[in-house]
Short mmCIF file of C-alpha atoms in Angstrom, two decimals:
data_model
loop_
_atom_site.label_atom_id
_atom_site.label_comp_id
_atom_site.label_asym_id
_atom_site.label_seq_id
_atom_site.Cartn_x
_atom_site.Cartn_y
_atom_site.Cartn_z
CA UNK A 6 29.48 53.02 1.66
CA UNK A 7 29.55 50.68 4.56
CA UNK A 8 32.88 50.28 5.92
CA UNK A 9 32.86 45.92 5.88
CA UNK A 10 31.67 46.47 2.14
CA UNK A 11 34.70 48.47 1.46
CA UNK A 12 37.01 46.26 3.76
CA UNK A 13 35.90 43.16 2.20
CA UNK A 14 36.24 44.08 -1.11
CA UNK A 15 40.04 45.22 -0.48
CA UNK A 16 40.31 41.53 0.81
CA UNK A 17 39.33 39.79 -2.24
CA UNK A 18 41.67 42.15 -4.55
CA UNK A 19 44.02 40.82 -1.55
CA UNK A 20 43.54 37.61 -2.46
CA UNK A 21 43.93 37.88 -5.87
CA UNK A 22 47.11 39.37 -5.46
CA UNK A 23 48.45 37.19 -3.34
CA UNK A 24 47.33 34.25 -6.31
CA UNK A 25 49.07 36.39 -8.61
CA UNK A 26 52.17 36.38 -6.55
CA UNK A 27 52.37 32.97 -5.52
CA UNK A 28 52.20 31.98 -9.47
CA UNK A 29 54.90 33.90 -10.73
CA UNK A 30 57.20 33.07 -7.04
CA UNK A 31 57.10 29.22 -8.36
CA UNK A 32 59.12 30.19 -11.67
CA UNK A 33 61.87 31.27 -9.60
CA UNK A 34 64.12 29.61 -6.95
CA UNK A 35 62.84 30.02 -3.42
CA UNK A 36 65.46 31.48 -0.88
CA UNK A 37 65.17 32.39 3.01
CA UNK A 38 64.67 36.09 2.42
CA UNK A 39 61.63 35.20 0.03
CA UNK A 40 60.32 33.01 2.84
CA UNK A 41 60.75 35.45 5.92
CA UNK A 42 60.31 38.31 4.72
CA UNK A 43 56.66 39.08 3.89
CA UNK A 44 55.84 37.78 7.84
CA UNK A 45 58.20 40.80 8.76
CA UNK A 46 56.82 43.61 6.75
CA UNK A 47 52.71 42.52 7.42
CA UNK A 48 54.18 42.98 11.22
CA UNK A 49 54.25 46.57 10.92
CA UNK A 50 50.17 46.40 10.08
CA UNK A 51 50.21 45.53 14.34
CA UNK A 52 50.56 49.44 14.71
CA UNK A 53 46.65 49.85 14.13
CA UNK A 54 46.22 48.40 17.49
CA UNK A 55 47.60 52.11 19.17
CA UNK A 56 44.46 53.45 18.01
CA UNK A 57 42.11 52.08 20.84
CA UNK A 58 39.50 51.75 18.59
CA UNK A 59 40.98 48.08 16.71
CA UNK A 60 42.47 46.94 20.37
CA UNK A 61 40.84 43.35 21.18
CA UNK A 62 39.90 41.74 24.46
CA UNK A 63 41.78 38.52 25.27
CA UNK A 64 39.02 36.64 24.63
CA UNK A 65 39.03 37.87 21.07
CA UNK A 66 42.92 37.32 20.36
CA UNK A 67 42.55 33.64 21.73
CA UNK A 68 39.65 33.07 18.94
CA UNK A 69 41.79 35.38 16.24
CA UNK A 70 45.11 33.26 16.52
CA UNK A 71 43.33 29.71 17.35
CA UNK A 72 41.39 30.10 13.87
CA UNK A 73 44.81 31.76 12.02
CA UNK A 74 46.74 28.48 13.24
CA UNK A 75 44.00 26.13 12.10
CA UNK A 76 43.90 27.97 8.46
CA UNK A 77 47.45 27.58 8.12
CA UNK A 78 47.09 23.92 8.73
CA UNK A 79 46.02 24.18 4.49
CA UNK A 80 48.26 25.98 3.74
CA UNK A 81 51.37 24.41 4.98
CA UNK A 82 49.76 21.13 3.36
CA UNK A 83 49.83 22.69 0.27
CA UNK A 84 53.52 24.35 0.49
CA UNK A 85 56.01 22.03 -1.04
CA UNK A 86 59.57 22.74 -2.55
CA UNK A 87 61.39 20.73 -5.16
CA UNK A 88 65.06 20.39 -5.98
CA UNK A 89 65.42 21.55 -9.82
CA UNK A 90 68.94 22.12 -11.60
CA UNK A 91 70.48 23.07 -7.96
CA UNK A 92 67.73 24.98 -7.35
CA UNK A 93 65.20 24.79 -5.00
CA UNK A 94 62.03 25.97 -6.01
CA UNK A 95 58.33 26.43 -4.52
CA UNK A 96 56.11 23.21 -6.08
CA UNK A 97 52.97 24.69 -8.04
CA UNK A 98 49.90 23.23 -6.36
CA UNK A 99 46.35 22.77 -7.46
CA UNK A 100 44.94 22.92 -4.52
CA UNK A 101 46.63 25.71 -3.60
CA UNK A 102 44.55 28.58 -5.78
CA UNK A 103 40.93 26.30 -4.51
CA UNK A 104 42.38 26.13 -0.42
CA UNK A 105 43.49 30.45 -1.11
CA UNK A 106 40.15 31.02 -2.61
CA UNK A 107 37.71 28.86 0.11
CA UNK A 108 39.85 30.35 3.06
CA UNK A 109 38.67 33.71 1.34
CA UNK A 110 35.15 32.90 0.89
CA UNK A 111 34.99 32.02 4.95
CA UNK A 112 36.73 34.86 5.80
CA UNK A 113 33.76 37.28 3.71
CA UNK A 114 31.01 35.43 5.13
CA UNK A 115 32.27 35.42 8.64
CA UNK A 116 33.19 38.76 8.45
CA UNK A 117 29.68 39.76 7.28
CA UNK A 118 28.01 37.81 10.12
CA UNK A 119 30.10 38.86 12.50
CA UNK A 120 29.77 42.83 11.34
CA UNK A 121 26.72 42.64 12.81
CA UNK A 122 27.87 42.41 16.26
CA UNK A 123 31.16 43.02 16.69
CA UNK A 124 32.74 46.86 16.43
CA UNK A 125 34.17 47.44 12.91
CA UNK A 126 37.33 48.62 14.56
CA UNK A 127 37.81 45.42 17.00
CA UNK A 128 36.63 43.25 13.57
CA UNK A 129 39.33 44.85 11.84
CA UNK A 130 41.92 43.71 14.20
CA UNK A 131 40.34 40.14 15.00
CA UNK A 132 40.78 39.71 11.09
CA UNK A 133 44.72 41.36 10.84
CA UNK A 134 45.20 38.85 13.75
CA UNK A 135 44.09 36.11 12.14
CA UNK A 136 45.72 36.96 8.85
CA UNK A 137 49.02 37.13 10.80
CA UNK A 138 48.42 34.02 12.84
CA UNK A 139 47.67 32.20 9.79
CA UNK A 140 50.93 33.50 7.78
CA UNK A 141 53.89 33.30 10.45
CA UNK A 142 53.28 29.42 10.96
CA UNK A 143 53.11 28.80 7.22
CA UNK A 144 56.19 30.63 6.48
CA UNK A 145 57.77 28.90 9.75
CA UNK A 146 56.99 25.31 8.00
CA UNK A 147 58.15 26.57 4.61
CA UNK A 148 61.40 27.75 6.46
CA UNK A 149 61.74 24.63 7.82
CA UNK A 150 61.06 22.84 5.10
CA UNK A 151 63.24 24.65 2.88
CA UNK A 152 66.39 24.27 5.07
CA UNK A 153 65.60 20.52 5.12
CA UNK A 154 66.20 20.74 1.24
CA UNK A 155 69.26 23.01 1.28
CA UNK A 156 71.37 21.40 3.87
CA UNK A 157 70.52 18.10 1.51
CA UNK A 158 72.10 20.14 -1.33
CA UNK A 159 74.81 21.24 0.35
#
């Protein structure tokens, strides 16, 4: 089976996932650890670029982290916290599940079109670059904006 078939398929269960996740993480309070963390660990996915085969050209990295950054522009819109009974606590957003969901949708169609003439390898790495570029500025905001709240609680 063709490998962006396979790829892109693992992305939408991805996605879903990541839905999944961000539903049942609104139900309980929010806390630094819950914000950094998942930043750290996808950090380790960086080791694919040993393997010459997923290494980009600068070129590439500049497009990969200048369309992460713009992504996460939705996302941090759409990443709110709430004070509740001392708590603070993620805010459950509509939009949310539509912005995850359309931000998917581009990423499958512009992986498909760009399959076509970019290395599977060097695609592979454009796309865990953008993924990352799109994640640590969200999680910076929601850091930021979750200490805003806490030091107002404390």
């Amino acid at each position: 089976m063709n490998y962006v078939v396979v790829s892109s398929i693992g992305a939408v269960f991805m996605g879903f996932f990541v839905l999944f996740v961000r539903m049942k993480a609104a139900k309980k309070p929010a806390n630094v650890k819950k914000i950094i963390l998942p930043p750290v660990f996808m950090s380790s996915g960086a080791l694919m670029y040993v393997v010459p085969e997923f290494r980009l050209t600068p070129m590439e990295i500049l497009e990969a982290v200048i369309v992460g950054m713009l992504f996460s522009i939705l996302l941090i819109k759409t990443s709110k916290f709430e004070v509740r009974d001392n708590d603070i606590y993620l805010k459950r957003s509509k939009a949310f599940v539509f912005i995850l969901v359309g931000l998917l949708v581009v990423r499958l169609v512009a992986k498909s079109i760009l399959s076509s003439t970019i290395d599977f390898g060097q695609l592979s790495g454009m796309f865990f670059l953008l993924a990352f570029s799109m994640i640590v500025p969200w999680r910076i905001a929601m850091y930021r904006s979750y200490m805003k709240l806490y030091k107002g609680l404390k």
